[in-house]
PDB file of C-alpha atoms in Angstrom:
ATOM      1  CA  MET A  24      -5.954 -13.831  -7.092  1.00  0.00           C
ATOM      2  CA  THR A  25      -8.907 -15.434  -8.450  1.00  0.00           C
ATOM      3  CA  ASP A  26     -12.154 -13.876 -10.032  1.00  0.00           C
ATOM      4  CA  GLY A  27     -13.984 -14.574  -6.607  1.00  0.00           C
ATOM      5  CA  MET A  28     -11.186 -13.081  -4.483  1.00  0.00           C
ATOM      6  CA  THR A  29     -10.935 -10.156  -6.740  1.00  0.00           C
ATOM      7  CA  GLU A  30     -14.774  -9.404  -6.405  1.00  0.00           C
ATOM      8  CA  GLN A  31     -14.271  -9.934  -2.544  1.00  0.00           C
ATOM      9  CA  TRP A  32     -11.479  -7.648  -2.406  1.00  0.00           C
ATOM     10  CA  ARG A  33     -13.382  -4.912  -4.493  1.00  0.00           C
ATOM     11  CA  THR A  34     -16.171  -4.960  -2.164  1.00  0.00           C
ATOM     12  CA  THR A  35     -14.095  -4.788   1.048  1.00  0.00           C
ATOM     13  CA  MET A  36     -12.213  -1.771  -0.331  1.00  0.00           C
ATOM     14  CA  ALA A  37     -15.472  -0.047  -1.101  1.00  0.00           C
ATOM     15  CA  GLU A  38     -16.732  -0.731   2.385  1.00  0.00           C
ATOM     16  CA  LEU A  39     -13.582   0.466   3.841  1.00  0.00           C
ATOM     17  CA  ALA A  40     -13.581   3.739   1.745  1.00  0.00           C
ATOM     18  CA  ARG A  41     -17.168   4.617   3.093  1.00  0.00           C
ATOM     19  CA  ASP A  42     -16.223   3.797   6.676  1.00  0.00           C
ATOM     20  CA  GLN A  43     -15.514   7.143   8.555  1.00  0.00           C
ATOM     21  CA  ASP A  44     -14.351   5.466  11.486  1.00  0.00           C
ATOM     22  CA  VAL A  45     -11.541   3.670   9.756  1.00  0.00           C
ATOM     23  CA  ARG A  46      -8.113   5.160  10.693  1.00  0.00           C
ATOM     24  CA  CYS A  47      -5.589   2.636   9.260  1.00  0.00           C
ATOM     25  CA  VAL A  48      -5.731  -0.494   7.337  1.00  0.00           C
ATOM     26  CA  VAL A  49      -3.373  -3.551   7.394  1.00  0.00           C
ATOM     27  CA  VAL A  50      -3.124  -5.970   4.608  1.00  0.00           C
ATOM     28  CA  THR A  51      -1.500  -9.506   5.308  1.00  0.00           C
ATOM     29  CA  GLY A  52      -2.007 -12.993   4.250  1.00  0.00           C
ATOM     30  CA  ALA A  53      -4.267 -15.319   5.959  1.00  0.00           C
ATOM     31  CA  GLY A  54      -1.800 -18.381   5.818  1.00  0.00           C
ATOM     32  CA  SER A  55       1.995 -18.913   5.150  1.00  0.00           C
ATOM     33  CA  ALA A  56       2.116 -16.504   2.083  1.00  0.00           C
ATOM     34  CA  PHE A  57       1.305 -13.050   1.693  1.00  0.00           C
ATOM     35  CA  SER A  58       0.091 -13.597  -1.828  1.00  0.00           C
ATOM     36  CA  ALA A  59       0.875 -16.135  -4.699  1.00  0.00           C
ATOM     37  CA  GLY A  60      -0.282 -13.538  -7.175  1.00  0.00           C
ATOM     38  CA  GLY A  61      -2.399 -13.978 -10.404  1.00  0.00           C
ATOM     39  CA  ASP A  62      -4.349 -17.254 -10.812  1.00  0.00           C
ATOM     40  CA  LEU A  63      -1.933 -19.067 -13.343  1.00  0.00           C
ATOM     41  CA  SER A  64      -4.906 -21.322 -14.481  1.00  0.00           C
ATOM     42  CA  TRP A  65      -6.865 -18.076 -15.418  1.00  0.00           C
ATOM     43  CA  LEU A  66      -4.037 -16.662 -17.322  1.00  0.00           C
ATOM     44  CA  GLY A  67      -3.674 -19.959 -19.336  1.00  0.00           C
ATOM     45  CA  GLU A  68      -7.160 -19.923 -20.455  1.00  0.00           C
ATOM     46  CA  ARG A  69      -6.995 -16.018 -21.881  1.00  0.00           C
ATOM     47  CA  ASN A  70      -4.601 -16.495 -24.834  1.00  0.00           C
ATOM     48  CA  VAL A  71      -7.756 -17.366 -27.106  1.00  0.00           C
ATOM     49  CA  GLU A  72      -9.235 -13.740 -26.570  1.00  0.00           C
ATOM     50  CA  PRO A  73      -8.575 -10.956 -28.642  1.00  0.00           C
ATOM     51  CA  VAL A  74      -6.010  -8.366 -27.327  1.00  0.00           C
ATOM     52  CA  PRO A  75      -8.628  -5.486 -26.771  1.00  0.00           C
ATOM     53  CA  ARG A  76     -10.779  -7.606 -24.579  1.00  0.00           C
ATOM     54  CA  LEU A  77      -7.899  -8.893 -22.607  1.00  0.00           C
ATOM     55  CA  ARG A  78      -6.618  -5.371 -22.136  1.00  0.00           C
ATOM     56  CA  ASP A  79     -10.109  -4.482 -20.583  1.00  0.00           C
ATOM     57  CA  ARG A  80      -9.888  -7.437 -18.318  1.00  0.00           C
ATOM     58  CA  MET A  81      -6.510  -6.634 -17.069  1.00  0.00           C
ATOM     59  CA  LEU A  82      -7.122  -3.025 -16.285  1.00  0.00           C
ATOM     60  CA  GLU A  83     -10.307  -4.081 -14.322  1.00  0.00           C
ATOM     61  CA  PHE A  84      -8.153  -6.632 -12.389  1.00  0.00           C
ATOM     62  CA  TYR A  85      -5.287  -4.007 -11.830  1.00  0.00           C
ATOM     63  CA  ARG A  86      -7.550  -1.270 -10.708  1.00  0.00           C
ATOM     64  CA  SER A  87      -9.756  -3.671  -8.372  1.00  0.00           C
ATOM     65  CA  TRP A  88      -6.510  -4.714  -6.386  1.00  0.00           C
ATOM     66  CA  LEU A  89      -4.660  -1.323  -6.548  1.00  0.00           C
ATOM     67  CA  SER A  90      -7.875   0.472  -5.354  1.00  0.00           C
ATOM     68  CA  VAL A  91      -5.935   0.038  -1.872  1.00  0.00           C
ATOM     69  CA  ALA A  92      -3.972   2.880  -2.848  1.00  0.00           C
ATOM     70  CA  ALA A  93      -7.071   5.132  -3.198  1.00  0.00           C
ATOM     71  CA  LEU A  94      -8.118   4.912   0.434  1.00  0.00           C
ATOM     72  CA  GLU A  95      -7.899   8.141   2.354  1.00  0.00           C
ATOM     73  CA  VAL A  96      -6.404   6.424   5.429  1.00  0.00           C
ATOM     74  CA  PRO A  97      -2.820   5.216   5.716  1.00  0.00           C
ATOM     75  CA  THR A  98      -2.406   1.443   4.510  1.00  0.00           C
ATOM     76  CA  ILE A  99       0.091  -0.894   5.757  1.00  0.00           C
ATOM     77  CA  ALA A 100       1.250  -4.302   4.161  1.00  0.00           C
ATOM     78  CA  ALA A 101       2.674  -6.892   6.401  1.00  0.00           C
ATOM     79  CA  VAL A 102       4.422  -9.372   4.085  1.00  0.00           C
ATOM     80  CA  ASN A 103       4.432 -12.475   6.361  1.00  0.00           C
ATOM     81  CA  GLY A 104       5.600 -14.910   3.372  1.00  0.00           C
ATOM     82  CA  PRO A 105       6.042 -15.102  -0.265  1.00  0.00           C
ATOM     83  CA  ALA A 106       4.810 -12.116  -2.324  1.00  0.00           C
ATOM     84  CA  VAL A 107       4.748 -13.079  -5.957  1.00  0.00           C
ATOM     85  CA  GLY A 108       4.203 -10.952  -9.086  1.00  0.00           C
ATOM     86  CA  ALA A 109       0.806  -9.082  -8.709  1.00  0.00           C
ATOM     87  CA  GLY A 110       0.902 -10.017  -4.803  1.00  0.00           C
ATOM     88  CA  LEU A 111       4.060  -8.044  -4.328  1.00  0.00           C
ATOM     89  CA  CYS A 112       2.628  -5.040  -6.337  1.00  0.00           C
ATOM     90  CA  LEU A 113      -0.321  -5.269  -4.065  1.00  0.00           C
ATOM     91  CA  ALA A 114       2.106  -4.937  -1.006  1.00  0.00           C
ATOM     92  CA  LEU A 115       4.107  -1.917  -2.702  1.00  0.00           C
ATOM     93  CA  ALA A 116       0.675  -0.151  -3.364  1.00  0.00           C
ATOM     94  CA  CYS A 117       0.376   0.402   0.433  1.00  0.00           C
ATOM     95  CA  ASP A 118       1.779   3.442   2.104  1.00  0.00           C
ATOM     96  CA  LEU A 119       4.144   1.342   4.224  1.00  0.00           C
ATOM     97  CA  VAL A 120       5.667  -2.214   4.056  1.00  0.00           C
ATOM     98  CA  TYR A 121       7.246  -4.523   6.602  1.00  0.00           C
ATOM     99  CA  ALA A 122       8.232  -7.908   5.796  1.00  0.00           C
ATOM    100  CA  ALA A 123       9.245 -11.068   7.649  1.00  0.00           C
ATOM    101  CA  ASP A 124      12.993 -11.412   7.358  1.00  0.00           C
ATOM    102  CA  ASP A 125      12.460 -14.755   5.762  1.00  0.00           C
ATOM    103  CA  ALA A 126       9.707 -13.601   3.227  1.00  0.00           C
ATOM    104  CA  ARG A 127      10.566 -13.958  -0.446  1.00  0.00           C
ATOM    105  CA  LEU A 128       9.597 -11.120  -2.660  1.00  0.00           C
ATOM    106  CA  LEU A 129       9.651 -11.923  -6.406  1.00  0.00           C
ATOM    107  CA  ALA A 130       8.205 -10.638  -9.776  1.00  0.00           C
ATOM    108  CA  PRO A 131       8.757 -13.509 -12.132  1.00  0.00           C
ATOM    109  CA  PHE A 132       6.558 -12.088 -14.918  1.00  0.00           C
ATOM    110  CA  THR A 133       8.976 -12.565 -17.835  1.00  0.00           C
ATOM    111  CA  SER A 134       9.896 -16.113 -16.679  1.00  0.00           C
ATOM    112  CA  LEU A 135       6.259 -16.829 -17.552  1.00  0.00           C
ATOM    113  CA  GLY A 136       6.522 -15.354 -20.695  1.00  0.00           C
ATOM    114  CA  LEU A 137       4.422 -12.283 -19.578  1.00  0.00           C
ATOM    115  CA  HIS A 138       5.091  -8.445 -19.607  1.00  0.00           C
ATOM    116  CA  PRO A 139       5.086  -7.352 -16.099  1.00  0.00           C
ATOM    117  CA  GLY A 140       1.409  -6.073 -14.941  1.00  0.00           C
ATOM    118  CA  MET A 141      -0.261  -4.396 -11.906  1.00  0.00           C
ATOM    119  CA  ALA A 142       1.947  -1.384 -12.247  1.00  0.00           C
ATOM    120  CA  ALA A 143       5.122  -3.319 -11.464  1.00  0.00           C
ATOM    121  CA  THR A 144       7.241  -1.181 -13.838  1.00  0.00           C
ATOM    122  CA  TYR A 145       6.172   1.847 -11.669  1.00  0.00           C
ATOM    123  CA  LEU A 146       6.102   0.593  -8.183  1.00  0.00           C
ATOM    124  CA  LEU A 147       9.194  -1.266  -7.992  1.00  0.00           C
ATOM    125  CA  PRO A 148      11.430   1.565  -9.475  1.00  0.00           C
ATOM    126  CA  ALA A 149       9.227   4.063  -7.265  1.00  0.00           C
ATOM    127  CA  ARG A 150      10.039   2.259  -3.941  1.00  0.00           C
ATOM    128  CA  ALA A 151      13.718   1.043  -4.364  1.00  0.00           C
ATOM    129  CA  GLY A 152      14.958   2.707  -7.678  1.00  0.00           C
ATOM    130  CA  VAL A 153      15.354   1.735 -11.064  1.00  0.00           C
ATOM    131  CA  GLY A 154      18.562  -0.516 -10.531  1.00  0.00           C
ATOM    132  CA  LEU A 155      16.808  -3.193  -8.379  1.00  0.00           C
ATOM    133  CA  ALA A 156      13.517  -2.994 -10.457  1.00  0.00           C
ATOM    134  CA  ARG A 157      15.518  -3.788 -13.402  1.00  0.00           C
ATOM    135  CA  GLU A 158      17.415  -6.691 -11.740  1.00  0.00           C
ATOM    136  CA  MET A 159      14.047  -8.299 -10.266  1.00  0.00           C
ATOM    137  CA  LEU A 160      11.952  -7.496 -13.404  1.00  0.00           C
ATOM    138  CA  LEU A 161      14.626  -8.861 -15.860  1.00  0.00           C
ATOM    139  CA  THR A 162      15.854 -11.714 -14.102  1.00  0.00           C
ATOM    140  CA  GLY A 163      12.994 -12.585 -11.688  1.00  0.00           C
ATOM    141  CA  ARG A 164      15.191 -13.099  -8.927  1.00  0.00           C
ATOM    142  CA  ALA A 165      13.523 -13.508  -5.445  1.00  0.00           C
ATOM    143  CA  ILE A 166      14.860 -11.343  -2.514  1.00  0.00           C
ATOM    144  CA  SER A 167      14.138 -11.949   1.114  1.00  0.00           C
ATOM    145  CA  GLY A 168      12.485  -9.508   3.373  1.00  0.00           C
ATOM    146  CA  ARG A 169      15.900  -8.767   5.218  1.00  0.00           C
ATOM    147  CA  GLU A 170      17.524  -7.916   1.686  1.00  0.00           C
ATOM    148  CA  ALA A 171      14.289  -5.800   0.835  1.00  0.00           C
ATOM    149  CA  GLU A 172      15.034  -3.622   3.831  1.00  0.00           C
ATOM    150  CA  ILE A 173      18.607  -3.148   3.002  1.00  0.00           C
ATOM    151  CA  LYS A 174      17.673  -2.072  -0.741  1.00  0.00           C
ATOM    152  CA  GLY A 175      14.885   0.051   0.337  1.00  0.00           C
ATOM    153  CA  LEU A 176      12.108  -1.985  -1.123  1.00  0.00           C
ATOM    154  CA  VAL A 177      10.115  -2.272   2.356  1.00  0.00           C
ATOM    155  CA  ASN A 178      10.543   0.030   5.262  1.00  0.00           C
ATOM    156  CA  ARG A 179      11.494  -2.661   7.729  1.00  0.00           C
ATOM    157  CA  SER A 180      11.774  -6.320   8.158  1.00  0.00           C
ATOM    158  CA  PHE A 181      11.331  -8.345  11.281  1.00  0.00           C
ATOM    159  CA  PRO A 182      11.674 -11.876  12.454  1.00  0.00           C
ATOM    160  CA  ARG A 183       8.478 -13.876  11.300  1.00  0.00           C
ATOM    161  CA  ALA A 184       7.028 -14.337  14.681  1.00  0.00           C
ATOM    162  CA  ASP A 185       7.206 -10.654  15.684  1.00  0.00           C
ATOM    163  CA  LEU A 186       6.008  -9.324  12.350  1.00  0.00           C
ATOM    164  CA  MET A 187       2.338  -8.743  13.229  1.00  0.00           C
ATOM    165  CA  THR A 188       2.998  -7.302  16.831  1.00  0.00           C
ATOM    166  CA  GLU A 189       5.353  -4.739  15.348  1.00  0.00           C
ATOM    167  CA  VAL A 190       2.971  -3.836  12.538  1.00  0.00           C
ATOM    168  CA  SER A 191       0.237  -3.517  14.926  1.00  0.00           C
ATOM    169  CA  ALA A 192       2.352  -1.163  17.057  1.00  0.00           C
ATOM    170  CA  VAL A 193       2.977   1.043  13.853  1.00  0.00           C
ATOM    171  CA  ALA A 194      -0.927   1.041  13.032  1.00  0.00           C
ATOM    172  CA  GLU A 195      -1.321   2.215  16.731  1.00  0.00           C
ATOM    173  CA  GLU A 196       0.969   5.010  16.365  1.00  0.00           C
ATOM    174  CA  ILE A 197      -0.926   6.296  13.226  1.00  0.00           C
ATOM    175  CA  ILE A 198      -4.315   5.710  14.802  1.00  0.00           C
ATOM    176  CA  ARG A 199      -3.363   7.992  17.729  1.00  0.00           C
ATOM    177  CA  ASN A 200      -2.794  10.798  15.454  1.00  0.00           C
ATOM    178  CA  ALA A 201      -5.194  13.500  14.165  1.00  0.00           C
ATOM    179  CA  PRO A 202      -7.347  11.832  11.307  1.00  0.00           C
ATOM    180  CA  VAL A 203      -7.992  14.991   9.235  1.00  0.00           C
ATOM    181  CA  ALA A 204      -4.067  15.897   9.386  1.00  0.00           C
ATOM    182  CA  THR A 205      -3.210  12.275   8.650  1.00  0.00           C
ATOM    183  CA  ARG A 206      -5.435  12.067   5.576  1.00  0.00           C
ATOM    184  CA  LEU A 207      -4.293  15.331   4.033  1.00  0.00           C
ATOM    185  CA  THR A 208      -0.750  14.283   4.794  1.00  0.00           C
ATOM    186  CA  LYS A 209      -1.298  11.063   2.817  1.00  0.00           C
ATOM    187  CA  VAL A 210      -2.910  13.166  -0.021  1.00  0.00           C
ATOM    188  CA  ALA A 211       0.178  15.352  -0.215  1.00  0.00           C
ATOM    189  CA  LEU A 212       2.734  12.436  -0.325  1.00  0.00           C
ATOM    190  CA  ALA A 213       0.881  10.694  -2.936  1.00  0.00           C
ATOM    191  CA  ALA A 214       0.448  13.763  -5.075  1.00  0.00           C
ATOM    192  CA  GLY A 215       4.253  13.886  -5.435  1.00  0.00           C
ATOM    193  CA  HIS A 216       4.423  17.775  -5.830  1.00  0.00           C
ATOM    194  CA  PRO A 217       6.436  18.579  -8.994  1.00  0.00           C
ATOM    195  CA  ASP A 218       8.457  21.182  -7.311  1.00  0.00           C
ATOM    196  CA  LEU A 219       9.141  23.254  -3.998  1.00  0.00           C
ATOM    197  CA  GLU A 220       6.382  25.952  -5.098  1.00  0.00           C
ATOM    198  CA  ALA A 221       3.783  23.405  -5.600  1.00  0.00           C
ATOM    199  CA  ALA A 222       4.357  21.865  -2.210  1.00  0.00           C
ATOM    200  CA  LEU A 223       4.181  25.157  -0.536  1.00  0.00           C
ATOM    201  CA  ARG A 224       0.806  26.161  -2.284  1.00  0.00           C
ATOM    202  CA  TRP A 225      -0.445  22.737  -1.052  1.00  0.00           C
ATOM    203  CA  GLU A 226       0.630  23.076   2.398  1.00  0.00           C
ATOM    204  CA  ALA A 227      -0.522  26.870   2.522  1.00  0.00           C
ATOM    205  CA  LEU A 228      -4.090  25.705   2.029  1.00  0.00           C
ATOM    206  CA  ALA A 229      -4.160  22.287   3.915  1.00  0.00           C
ATOM    207  CA  GLN A 230      -2.538  23.455   7.024  1.00  0.00           C
ATOM    208  CA  PRO A 231      -4.988  26.151   7.571  1.00  0.00           C
ATOM    209  CA  VAL A 232      -7.540  23.400   7.317  1.00  0.00           C
ATOM    210  CA  THR A 233      -6.019  21.539  10.377  1.00  0.00           C
ATOM    211  CA  MET A 234      -5.444  24.911  12.013  1.00  0.00           C
ATOM    212  CA  ALA A 235      -9.152  25.302  12.044  1.00  0.00           C
ATOM    213  CA  SER A 236      -9.858  22.083  13.561  1.00  0.00           C
ATOM    214  CA  ALA A 237     -10.782  21.189  17.197  1.00  0.00           C
ATOM    215  CA  ASP A 238      -8.028  18.365  16.912  1.00  0.00           C
ATOM    216  CA  LEU A 239      -5.485  21.114  16.785  1.00  0.00           C
ATOM    217  CA  MET A 240      -6.821  22.612  19.972  1.00  0.00           C
ATOM    218  CA  GLU A 241      -6.623  19.064  21.546  1.00  0.00           C
ATOM    219  CA  GLY A 242      -3.156  18.598  20.417  1.00  0.00           C
ATOM    220  CA  LEU A 243      -2.068  21.863  21.823  1.00  0.00           C
ATOM    221  CA  ALA A 244      -3.674  21.118  25.094  1.00  0.00           C
ATOM    222  CA  ALA A 245      -2.375  17.668  25.535  1.00  0.00           C
ATOM    223  CA  ARG A 246       1.184  18.879  24.900  1.00  0.00           C
ATOM    224  CA  ARG A 247       0.735  21.533  27.528  1.00  0.00           C
ATOM    225  CA  GLU A 248      -0.700  19.048  29.973  1.00  0.00           C
ATOM    226  CA  ARG A 249       1.886  16.441  29.227  1.00  0.00           C
ATOM    227  CA  ARG A 250      -0.870  13.764  28.121  1.00  0.00           C
ATOM    228  CA  VAL A 251      -1.823  11.696  25.184  1.00  0.00           C
ATOM    229  CA  PRO A 252      -4.192  13.650  23.093  1.00  0.00           C
ATOM    230  CA  LYS A 253      -7.745  12.326  22.119  1.00  0.00           C
ATOM    231  CA  PHE A 254      -8.397  13.332  18.586  1.00  0.00           C
ATOM    232  CA  THR A 255     -11.780  13.114  17.224  1.00  0.00           C
ATOM    233  CA  GLY A 256     -11.335  14.073  13.602  1.00  0.00           C
ATOM    234  CA  SER A 257     -13.316  17.317  14.128  1.00  0.00           C
TER     235      SER A 257
END
């Protein structure tokens, strides 16, 4: 995650956020790894900077990469190989996470002398509970995609050769659903309602929004006619 890649990522996320035709985003690695994480050479040069300046730099870095979580459409991480440190956090910031069975997932911050970053102390326990988060962050132990599925860190794992086919099938399922209903559902899940009443109040507002849509009429008609609905987001 070099400065150049970070800038490209920031630009790409901004473009996706503006594109009203996007219904789902899949993030994966271009090579044999998902992400090797932060640029260690960059980190090694930073210890001469004062802490306040480093804090600002790191916040900008974190927020740039984690902006994927702010996209209104569902996001999927396809972990096709090693996902290390900040790279693992990027995957966990997506709505759904699928991994190759033999992918290695690890957060070796403390073994480098670093406190965890990129919201690792939030994302790991939020996904799989405090127990696994403590083990991975305090020991730096790597787990396979298969073990990550068993322990709830990823949704499912697949043989490496099948990963992108399986992820594409999930993305197609999402794309077939009504866009407005899907976006509002993502907002609801991301909000993390503090209690039952808060959930009811949100749903009592959000559901009527979709009840007034043309997509609902299309969905009901398709159900009656036993066909696949054609949603337009209106």
